[in-house]
mmCIF file of C-alpha atoms and ligand atoms in Angstrom:
data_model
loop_
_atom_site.group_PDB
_atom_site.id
_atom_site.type_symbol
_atom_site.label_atom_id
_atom_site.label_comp_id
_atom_site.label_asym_id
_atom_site.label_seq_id
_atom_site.Cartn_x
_atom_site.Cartn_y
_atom_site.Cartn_z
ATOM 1 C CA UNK A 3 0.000 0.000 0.000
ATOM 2 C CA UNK A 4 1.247 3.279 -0.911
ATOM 3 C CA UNK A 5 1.963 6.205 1.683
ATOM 4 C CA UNK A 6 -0.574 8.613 -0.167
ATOM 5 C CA UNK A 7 -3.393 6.640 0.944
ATOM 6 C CA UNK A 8 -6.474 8.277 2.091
ATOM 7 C CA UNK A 9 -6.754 6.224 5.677
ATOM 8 C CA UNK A 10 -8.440 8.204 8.252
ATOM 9 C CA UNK A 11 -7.978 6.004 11.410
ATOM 10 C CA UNK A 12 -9.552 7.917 14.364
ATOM 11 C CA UNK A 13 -13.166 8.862 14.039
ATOM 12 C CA UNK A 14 -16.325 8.830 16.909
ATOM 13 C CA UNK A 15 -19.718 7.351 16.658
ATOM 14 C CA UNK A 16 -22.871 7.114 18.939
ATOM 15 C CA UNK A 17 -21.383 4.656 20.453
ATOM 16 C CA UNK A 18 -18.710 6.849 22.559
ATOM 17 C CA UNK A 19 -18.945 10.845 22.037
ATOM 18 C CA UNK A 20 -19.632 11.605 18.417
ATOM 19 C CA UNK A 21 -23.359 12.385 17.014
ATOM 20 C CA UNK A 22 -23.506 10.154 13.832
ATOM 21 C CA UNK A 23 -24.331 6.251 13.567
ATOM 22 C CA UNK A 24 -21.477 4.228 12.488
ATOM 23 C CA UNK A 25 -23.374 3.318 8.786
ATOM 24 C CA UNK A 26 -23.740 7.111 8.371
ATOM 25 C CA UNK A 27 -20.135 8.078 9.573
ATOM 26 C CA UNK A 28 -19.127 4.852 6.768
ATOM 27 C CA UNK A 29 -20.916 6.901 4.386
ATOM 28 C CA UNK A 30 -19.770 10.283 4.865
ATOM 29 C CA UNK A 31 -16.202 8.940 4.430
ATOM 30 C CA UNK A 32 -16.489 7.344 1.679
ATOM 31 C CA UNK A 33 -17.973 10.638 0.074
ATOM 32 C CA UNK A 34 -15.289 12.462 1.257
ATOM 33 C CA UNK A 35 -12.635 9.744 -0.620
ATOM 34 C CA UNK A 36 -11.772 7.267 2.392
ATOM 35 C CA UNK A 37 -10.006 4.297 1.056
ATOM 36 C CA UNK A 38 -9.099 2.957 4.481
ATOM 37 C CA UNK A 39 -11.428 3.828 7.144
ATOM 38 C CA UNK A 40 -10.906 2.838 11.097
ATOM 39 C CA UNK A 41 -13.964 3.689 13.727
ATOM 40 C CA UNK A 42 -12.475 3.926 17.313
ATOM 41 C CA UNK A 43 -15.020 4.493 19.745
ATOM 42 C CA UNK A 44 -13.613 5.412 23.268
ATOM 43 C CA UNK A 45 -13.262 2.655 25.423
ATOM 44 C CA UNK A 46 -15.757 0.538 23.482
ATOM 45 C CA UNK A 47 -15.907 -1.305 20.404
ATOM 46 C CA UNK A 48 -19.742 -2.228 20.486
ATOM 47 C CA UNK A 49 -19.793 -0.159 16.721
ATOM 48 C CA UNK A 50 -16.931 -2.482 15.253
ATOM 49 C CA UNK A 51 -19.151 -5.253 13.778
ATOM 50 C CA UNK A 52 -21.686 -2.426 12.401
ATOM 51 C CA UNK A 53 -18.713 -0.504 11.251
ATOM 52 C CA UNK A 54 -17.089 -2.892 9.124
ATOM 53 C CA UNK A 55 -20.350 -4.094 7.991
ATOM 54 C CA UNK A 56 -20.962 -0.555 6.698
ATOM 55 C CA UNK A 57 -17.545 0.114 5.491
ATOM 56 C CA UNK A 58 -18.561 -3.395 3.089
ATOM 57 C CA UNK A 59 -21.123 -2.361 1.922
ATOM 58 C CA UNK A 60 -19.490 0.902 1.010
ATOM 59 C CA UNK A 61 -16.492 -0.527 -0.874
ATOM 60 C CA UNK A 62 -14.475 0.762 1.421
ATOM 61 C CA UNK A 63 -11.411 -1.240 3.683
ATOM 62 C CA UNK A 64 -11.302 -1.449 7.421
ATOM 63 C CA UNK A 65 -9.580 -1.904 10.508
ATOM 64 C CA UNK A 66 -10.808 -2.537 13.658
ATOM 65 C CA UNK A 67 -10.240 0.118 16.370
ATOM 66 C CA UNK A 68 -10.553 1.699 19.773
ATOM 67 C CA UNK A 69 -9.260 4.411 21.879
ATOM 68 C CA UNK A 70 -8.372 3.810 25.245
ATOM 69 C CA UNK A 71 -8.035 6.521 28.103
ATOM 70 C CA UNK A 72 -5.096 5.824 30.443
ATOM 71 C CA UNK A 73 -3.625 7.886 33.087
ATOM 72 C CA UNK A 74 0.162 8.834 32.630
ATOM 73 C CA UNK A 75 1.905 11.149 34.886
ATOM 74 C CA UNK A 76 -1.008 12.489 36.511
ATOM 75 C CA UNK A 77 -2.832 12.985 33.100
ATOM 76 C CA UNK A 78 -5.442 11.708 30.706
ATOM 77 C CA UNK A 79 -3.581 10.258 27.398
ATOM 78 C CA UNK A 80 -5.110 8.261 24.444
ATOM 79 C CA UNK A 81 -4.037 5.248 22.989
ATOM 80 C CA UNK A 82 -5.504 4.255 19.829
ATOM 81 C CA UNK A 83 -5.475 0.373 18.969
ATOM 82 C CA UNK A 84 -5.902 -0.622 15.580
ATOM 83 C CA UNK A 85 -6.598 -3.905 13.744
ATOM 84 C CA UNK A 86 -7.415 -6.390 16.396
ATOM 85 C CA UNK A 87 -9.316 -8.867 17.250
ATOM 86 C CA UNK A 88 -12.628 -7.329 18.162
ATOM 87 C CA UNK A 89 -14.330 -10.558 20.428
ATOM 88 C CA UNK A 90 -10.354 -10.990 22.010
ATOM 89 C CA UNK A 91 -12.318 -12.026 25.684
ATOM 90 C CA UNK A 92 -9.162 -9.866 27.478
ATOM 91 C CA UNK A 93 -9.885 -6.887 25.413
ATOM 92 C CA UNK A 94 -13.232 -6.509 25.629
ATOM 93 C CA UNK A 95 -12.791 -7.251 29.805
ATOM 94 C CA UNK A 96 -10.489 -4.627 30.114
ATOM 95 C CA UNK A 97 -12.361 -2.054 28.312
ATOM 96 C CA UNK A 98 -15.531 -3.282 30.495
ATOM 97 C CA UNK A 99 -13.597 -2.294 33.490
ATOM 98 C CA UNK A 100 -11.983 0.944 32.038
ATOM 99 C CA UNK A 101 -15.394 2.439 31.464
ATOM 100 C CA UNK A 102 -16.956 1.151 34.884
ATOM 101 C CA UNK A 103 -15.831 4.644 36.842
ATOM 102 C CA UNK A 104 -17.431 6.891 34.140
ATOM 103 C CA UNK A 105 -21.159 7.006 35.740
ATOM 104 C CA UNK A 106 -19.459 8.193 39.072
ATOM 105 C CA UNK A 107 -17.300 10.612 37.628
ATOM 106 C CA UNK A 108 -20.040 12.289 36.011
ATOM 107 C CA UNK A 109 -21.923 12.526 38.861
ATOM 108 C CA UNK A 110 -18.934 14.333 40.996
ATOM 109 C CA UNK A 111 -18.843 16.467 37.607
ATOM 110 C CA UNK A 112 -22.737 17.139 37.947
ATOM 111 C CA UNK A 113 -22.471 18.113 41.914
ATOM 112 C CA UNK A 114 -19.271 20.332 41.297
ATOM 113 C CA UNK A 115 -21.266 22.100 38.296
ATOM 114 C CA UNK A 116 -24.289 22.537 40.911
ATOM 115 C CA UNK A 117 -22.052 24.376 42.835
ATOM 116 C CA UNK A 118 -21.628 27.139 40.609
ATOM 117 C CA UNK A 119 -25.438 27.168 39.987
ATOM 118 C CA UNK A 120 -25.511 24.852 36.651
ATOM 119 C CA UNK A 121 -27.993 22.084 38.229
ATOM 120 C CA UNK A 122 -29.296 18.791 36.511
ATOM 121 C CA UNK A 123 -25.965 18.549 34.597
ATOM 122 C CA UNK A 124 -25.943 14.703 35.362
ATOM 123 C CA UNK A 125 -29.555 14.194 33.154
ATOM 124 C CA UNK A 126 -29.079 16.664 31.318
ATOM 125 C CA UNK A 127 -25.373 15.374 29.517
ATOM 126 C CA UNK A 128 -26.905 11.500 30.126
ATOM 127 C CA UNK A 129 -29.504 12.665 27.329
ATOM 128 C CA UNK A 130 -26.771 12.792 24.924
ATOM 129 C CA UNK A 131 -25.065 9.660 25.667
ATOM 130 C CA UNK A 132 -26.256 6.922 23.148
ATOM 131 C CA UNK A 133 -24.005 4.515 25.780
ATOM 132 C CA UNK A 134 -24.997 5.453 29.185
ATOM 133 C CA UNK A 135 -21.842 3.752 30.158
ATOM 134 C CA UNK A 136 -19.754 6.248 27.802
ATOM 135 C CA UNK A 137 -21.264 9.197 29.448
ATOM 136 C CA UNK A 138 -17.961 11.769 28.882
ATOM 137 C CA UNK A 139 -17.441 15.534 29.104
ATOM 138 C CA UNK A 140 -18.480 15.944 25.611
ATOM 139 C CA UNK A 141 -22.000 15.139 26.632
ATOM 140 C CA UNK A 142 -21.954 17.660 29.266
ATOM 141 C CA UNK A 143 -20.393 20.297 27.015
ATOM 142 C CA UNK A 144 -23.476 19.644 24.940
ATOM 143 C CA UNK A 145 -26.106 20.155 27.435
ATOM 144 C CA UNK A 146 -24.115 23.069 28.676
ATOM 145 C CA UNK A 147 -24.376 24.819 25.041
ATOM 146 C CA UNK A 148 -27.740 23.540 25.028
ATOM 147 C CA UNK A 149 -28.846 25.784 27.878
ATOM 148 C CA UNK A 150 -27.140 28.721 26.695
ATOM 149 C CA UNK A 151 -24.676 28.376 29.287
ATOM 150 C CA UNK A 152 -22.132 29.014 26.709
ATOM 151 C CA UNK A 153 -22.185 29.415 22.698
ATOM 152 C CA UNK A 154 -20.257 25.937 21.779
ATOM 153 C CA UNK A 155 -18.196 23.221 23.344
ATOM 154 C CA UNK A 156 -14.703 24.642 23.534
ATOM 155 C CA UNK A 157 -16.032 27.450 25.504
ATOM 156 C CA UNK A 158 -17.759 24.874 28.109
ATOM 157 C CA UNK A 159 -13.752 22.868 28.150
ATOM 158 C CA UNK A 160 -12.312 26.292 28.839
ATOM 159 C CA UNK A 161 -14.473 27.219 31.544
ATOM 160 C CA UNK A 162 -15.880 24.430 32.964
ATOM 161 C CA UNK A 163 -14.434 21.044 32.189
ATOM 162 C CA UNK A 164 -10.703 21.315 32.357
ATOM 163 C CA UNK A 165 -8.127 21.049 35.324
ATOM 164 C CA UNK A 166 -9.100 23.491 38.192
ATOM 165 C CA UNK A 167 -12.572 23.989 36.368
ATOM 166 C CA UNK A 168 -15.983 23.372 38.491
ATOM 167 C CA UNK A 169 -16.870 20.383 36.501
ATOM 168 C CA UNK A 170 -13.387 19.171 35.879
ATOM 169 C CA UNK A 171 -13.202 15.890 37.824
ATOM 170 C CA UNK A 172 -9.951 13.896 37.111
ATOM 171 C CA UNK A 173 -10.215 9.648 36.618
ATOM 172 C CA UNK A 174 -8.027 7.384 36.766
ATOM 173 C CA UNK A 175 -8.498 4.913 33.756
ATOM 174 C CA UNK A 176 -6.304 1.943 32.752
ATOM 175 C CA UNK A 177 -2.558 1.700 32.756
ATOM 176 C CA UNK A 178 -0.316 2.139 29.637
ATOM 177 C CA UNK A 179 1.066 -0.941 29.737
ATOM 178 C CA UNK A 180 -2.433 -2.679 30.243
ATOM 179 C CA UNK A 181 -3.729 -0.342 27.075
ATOM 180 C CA UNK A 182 -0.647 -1.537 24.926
ATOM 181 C CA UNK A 183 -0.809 -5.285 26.381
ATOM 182 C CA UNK A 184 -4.818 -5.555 25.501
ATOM 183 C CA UNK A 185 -4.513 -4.067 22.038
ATOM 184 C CA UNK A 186 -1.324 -6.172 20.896
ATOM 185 C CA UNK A 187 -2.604 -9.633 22.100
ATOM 186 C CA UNK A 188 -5.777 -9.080 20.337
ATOM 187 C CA UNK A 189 -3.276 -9.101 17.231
ATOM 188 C CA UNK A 190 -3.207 -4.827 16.868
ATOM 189 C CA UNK A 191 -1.026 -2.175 16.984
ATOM 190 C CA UNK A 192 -1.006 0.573 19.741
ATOM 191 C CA UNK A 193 -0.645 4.172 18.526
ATOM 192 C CA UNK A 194 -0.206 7.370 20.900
ATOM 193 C CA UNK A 195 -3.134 9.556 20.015
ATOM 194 C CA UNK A 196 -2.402 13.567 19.267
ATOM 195 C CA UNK A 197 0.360 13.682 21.305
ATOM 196 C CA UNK A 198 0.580 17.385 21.164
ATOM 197 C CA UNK A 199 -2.266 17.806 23.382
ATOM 198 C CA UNK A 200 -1.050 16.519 26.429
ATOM 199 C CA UNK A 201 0.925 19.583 27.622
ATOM 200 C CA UNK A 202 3.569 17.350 28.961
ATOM 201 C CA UNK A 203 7.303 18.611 29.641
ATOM 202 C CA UNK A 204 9.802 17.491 27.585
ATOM 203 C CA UNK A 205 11.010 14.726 29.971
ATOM 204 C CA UNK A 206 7.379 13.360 30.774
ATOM 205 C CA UNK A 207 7.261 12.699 27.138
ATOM 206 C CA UNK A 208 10.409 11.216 26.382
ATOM 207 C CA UNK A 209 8.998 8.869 29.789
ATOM 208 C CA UNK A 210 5.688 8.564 27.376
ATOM 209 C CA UNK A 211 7.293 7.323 24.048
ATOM 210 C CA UNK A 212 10.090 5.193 25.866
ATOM 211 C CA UNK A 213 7.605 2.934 27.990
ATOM 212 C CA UNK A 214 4.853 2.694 25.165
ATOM 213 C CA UNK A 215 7.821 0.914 22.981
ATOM 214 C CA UNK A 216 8.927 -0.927 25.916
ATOM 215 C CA UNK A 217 5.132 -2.377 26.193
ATOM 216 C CA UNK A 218 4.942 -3.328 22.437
ATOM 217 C CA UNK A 219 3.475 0.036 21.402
ATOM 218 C CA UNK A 220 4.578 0.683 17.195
ATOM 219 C CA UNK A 221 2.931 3.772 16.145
ATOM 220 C CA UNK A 222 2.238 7.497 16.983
ATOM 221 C CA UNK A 223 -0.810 9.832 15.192
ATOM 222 C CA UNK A 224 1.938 12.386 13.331
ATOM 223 C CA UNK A 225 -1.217 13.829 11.350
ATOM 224 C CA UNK A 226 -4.166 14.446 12.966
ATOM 225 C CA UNK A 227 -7.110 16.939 13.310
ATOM 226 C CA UNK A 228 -6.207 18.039 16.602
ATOM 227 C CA UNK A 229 -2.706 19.073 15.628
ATOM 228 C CA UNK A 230 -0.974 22.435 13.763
ATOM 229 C CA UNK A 231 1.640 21.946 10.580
ATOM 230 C CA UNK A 232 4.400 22.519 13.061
ATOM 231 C CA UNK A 233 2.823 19.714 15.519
ATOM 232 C CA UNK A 234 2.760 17.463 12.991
ATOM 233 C CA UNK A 235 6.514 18.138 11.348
ATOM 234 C CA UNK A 236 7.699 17.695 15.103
ATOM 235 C CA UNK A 237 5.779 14.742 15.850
ATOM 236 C CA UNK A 238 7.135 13.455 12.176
ATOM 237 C CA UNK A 239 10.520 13.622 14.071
ATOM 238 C CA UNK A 240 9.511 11.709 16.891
ATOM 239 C CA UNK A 241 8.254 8.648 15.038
ATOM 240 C CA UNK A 242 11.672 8.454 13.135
ATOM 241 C CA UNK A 243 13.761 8.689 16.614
ATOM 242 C CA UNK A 244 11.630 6.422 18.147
ATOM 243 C CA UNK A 245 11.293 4.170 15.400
ATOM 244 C CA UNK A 246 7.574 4.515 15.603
ATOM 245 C CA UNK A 247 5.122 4.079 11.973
ATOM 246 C CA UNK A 248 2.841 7.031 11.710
ATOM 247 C CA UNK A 249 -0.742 7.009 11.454
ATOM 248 C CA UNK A 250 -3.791 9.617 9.857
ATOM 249 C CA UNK A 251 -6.943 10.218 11.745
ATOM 250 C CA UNK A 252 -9.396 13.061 11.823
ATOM 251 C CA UNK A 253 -10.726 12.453 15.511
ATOM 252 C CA UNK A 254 -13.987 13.500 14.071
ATOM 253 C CA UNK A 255 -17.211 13.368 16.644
ATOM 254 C CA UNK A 256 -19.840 16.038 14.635
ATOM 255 C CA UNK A 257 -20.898 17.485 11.568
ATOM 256 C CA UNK A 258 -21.459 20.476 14.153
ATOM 257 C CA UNK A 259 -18.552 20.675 16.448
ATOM 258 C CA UNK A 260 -15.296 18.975 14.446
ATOM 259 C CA UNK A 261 -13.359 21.230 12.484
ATOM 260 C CA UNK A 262 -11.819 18.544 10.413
ATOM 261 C CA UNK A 263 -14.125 16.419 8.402
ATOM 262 C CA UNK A 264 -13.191 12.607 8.035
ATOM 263 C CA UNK A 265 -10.978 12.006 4.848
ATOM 264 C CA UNK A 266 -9.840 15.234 4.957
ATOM 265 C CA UNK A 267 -5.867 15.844 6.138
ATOM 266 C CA UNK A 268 -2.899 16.451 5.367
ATOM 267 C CA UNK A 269 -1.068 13.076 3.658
ATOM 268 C CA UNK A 270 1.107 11.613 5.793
ATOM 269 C CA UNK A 271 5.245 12.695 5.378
ATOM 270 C CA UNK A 272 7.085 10.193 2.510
ATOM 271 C CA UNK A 273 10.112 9.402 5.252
ATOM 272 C CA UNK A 274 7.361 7.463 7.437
ATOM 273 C CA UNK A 275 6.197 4.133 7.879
ATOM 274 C CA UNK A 276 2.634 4.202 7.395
ATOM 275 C CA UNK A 277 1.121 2.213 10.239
ATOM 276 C CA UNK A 278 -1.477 0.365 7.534
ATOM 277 C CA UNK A 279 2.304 -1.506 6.479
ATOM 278 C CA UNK A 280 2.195 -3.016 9.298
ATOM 279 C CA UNK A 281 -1.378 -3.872 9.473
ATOM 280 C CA UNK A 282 -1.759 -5.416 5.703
ATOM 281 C CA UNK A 283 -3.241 -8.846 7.564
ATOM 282 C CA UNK A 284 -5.864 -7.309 8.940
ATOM 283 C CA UNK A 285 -7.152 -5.155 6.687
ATOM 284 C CA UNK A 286 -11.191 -6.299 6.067
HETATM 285 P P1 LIG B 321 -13.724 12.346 28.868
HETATM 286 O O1 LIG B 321 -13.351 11.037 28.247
HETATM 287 O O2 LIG B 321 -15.036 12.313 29.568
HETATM 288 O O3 LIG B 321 -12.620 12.930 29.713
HETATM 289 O O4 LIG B 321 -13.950 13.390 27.647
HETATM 290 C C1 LIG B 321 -12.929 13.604 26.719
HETATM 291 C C2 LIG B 321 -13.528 14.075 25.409
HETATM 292 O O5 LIG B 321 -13.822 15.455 25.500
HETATM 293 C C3 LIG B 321 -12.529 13.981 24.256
HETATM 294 O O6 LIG B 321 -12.575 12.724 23.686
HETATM 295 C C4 LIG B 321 -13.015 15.023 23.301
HETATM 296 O O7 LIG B 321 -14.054 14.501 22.510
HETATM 297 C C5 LIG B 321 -13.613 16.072 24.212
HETATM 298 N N1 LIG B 321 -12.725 17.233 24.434
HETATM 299 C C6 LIG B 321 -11.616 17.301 25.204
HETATM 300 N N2 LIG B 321 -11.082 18.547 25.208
HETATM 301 C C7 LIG B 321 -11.893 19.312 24.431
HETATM 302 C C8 LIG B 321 -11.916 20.699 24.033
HETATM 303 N N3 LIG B 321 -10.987 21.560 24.460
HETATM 304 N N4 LIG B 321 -12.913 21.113 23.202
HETATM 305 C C9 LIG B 321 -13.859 20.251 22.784
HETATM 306 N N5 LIG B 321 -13.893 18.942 23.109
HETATM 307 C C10 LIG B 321 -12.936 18.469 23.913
HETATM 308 MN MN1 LIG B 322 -14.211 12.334 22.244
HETATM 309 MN MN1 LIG B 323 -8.526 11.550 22.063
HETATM 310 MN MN1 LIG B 324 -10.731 10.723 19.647
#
């Protein structure tokens, strides 16, 4: 497979945070040129069997996929998984357990909202959630914009549902090395997802990239919606020093709130390894 391939491997559906079914977010990448499409729900892959079924019918390839919340020095990172085995029994376990705090959190979210005057946040962002058990900030953010509270999500994440913020409330979720471990025995890869938005220091990432390769971990998103030209020319670095392949994804949740439609990035840098070479088995 050649490097100019229009893969986008990191989209949402229903099933975790984004707003579309997985047969209409199949269909709105293939109009927009997908050759290689990847759903990965967060901590869930209850669309994968509706996914590929849709990316079939569409003519288009697939790989299975996922992204998994950990916590790494003290924060929230991303690991996407792609190309597994989607009924591995370990796999779908761990995720069980990774998304068994989320109900709680929310409601600690709701009360600390409350406190600031914003009450029924805990219905109100659970009326959004197609996956009760996938209940995330993004659902608040949408009730919150839905009240008039404020005029669109990123406005809710800067004042309300980020570190220090009323309804921030931290979580710890699975380990990187369990996150690595449960994608690679189901037969995947692991990639780091948009590893410019972590804010870590430049030794807290070096600690980042050196234990995901010590777990197994191959790949790192160098071109993705959430990051700049410049992100993505550093990040391009990265992958080479860490010997890392490099993978494509939008990260797109909404026709209403993503900036970046699905199928439509930047192509990946020539000097990389595309992570689909290493995936060529498991392409559908
Ligand atoms: P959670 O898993 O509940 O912590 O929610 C994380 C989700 O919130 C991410 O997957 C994004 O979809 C969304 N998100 C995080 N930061 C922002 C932001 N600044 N603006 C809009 N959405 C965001
Ligand atoms: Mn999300
Ligand atoms: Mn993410
Ligand atoms: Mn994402």
């Amino acid at each position: 497979m050649e490097p100019l391939l229009n893969a986008d491997l990191h989209c949402h559906s229903v099933v975790s945070d984004g707003t579309l079914t997985p047969e209409a977010l199949a269909s709105r990448a293939k109009a927009n040129g997908v050759q290689l499409w990847a759903l990965t729900d967060h901590d869930e892959i209850g669309g994968q069997a509706r996914a590929m079924a849709a990316a079939k019918a569409e003519g288009m390839k697939y790989l299975t996929g996922v992204e998994i919340s950990i916590t790494f020095a003290g924060k929230t990172v991303h690991i996407v998984g792609l190309g597994f085995d989607h009924t591995n029994e370990a796999l779908v376990q761990g995720l069980r357990n990774t998304r068994g705090g989320r109900a709680e959190r929310a409601k600690e979210m709701s009360d600390g909202l409350a406190k600031v005057g914003i009450h029924g946040a805990f219905e109100g962002a659970l009326k959004y959630a197609g996956n009760h058990e996938l209940i995330s900030r993004t659902h608040f953010a949408r009730f919150l914009v839905e009240t008039g509270v404020c005029k669109d999500t990123s406005e809710v994440f800067r004042k309300y549902l980020t570190d220090n913020k009323p309804g921030f409330v931290p979580h710890r979720w699975a380990s990187l090395e369990n996150a690595v471990k449960w994608i690679t025995q189901a037969g995947g890869v692991a990639v780091i997802a948009h590893p410019a938005r972590y804010g870590f220091t430049a030794n807290e990432e070096y600690a980042l990239f050196t234990e995901f390769k010590n777990h197994g971990g191959r790949a790192v998103e160098v071109i993705t919606g959430s990051h700049s030209s410049a992100d993505a020319l550093r990040y391009a670095d990265t992958a080479l020093e860490f010997e890392l392949a490099a993978s494509r994804g939008s990260d797109f949740h909404s026709p209403d709130e993503s900036h970046t439609d699905l199928g439509t990035l930047p192509w990946l840098p020539g000097q990389l390894t595309p992570v689909w070479e290493l995936l060529s088995n498991q392409i559908q």
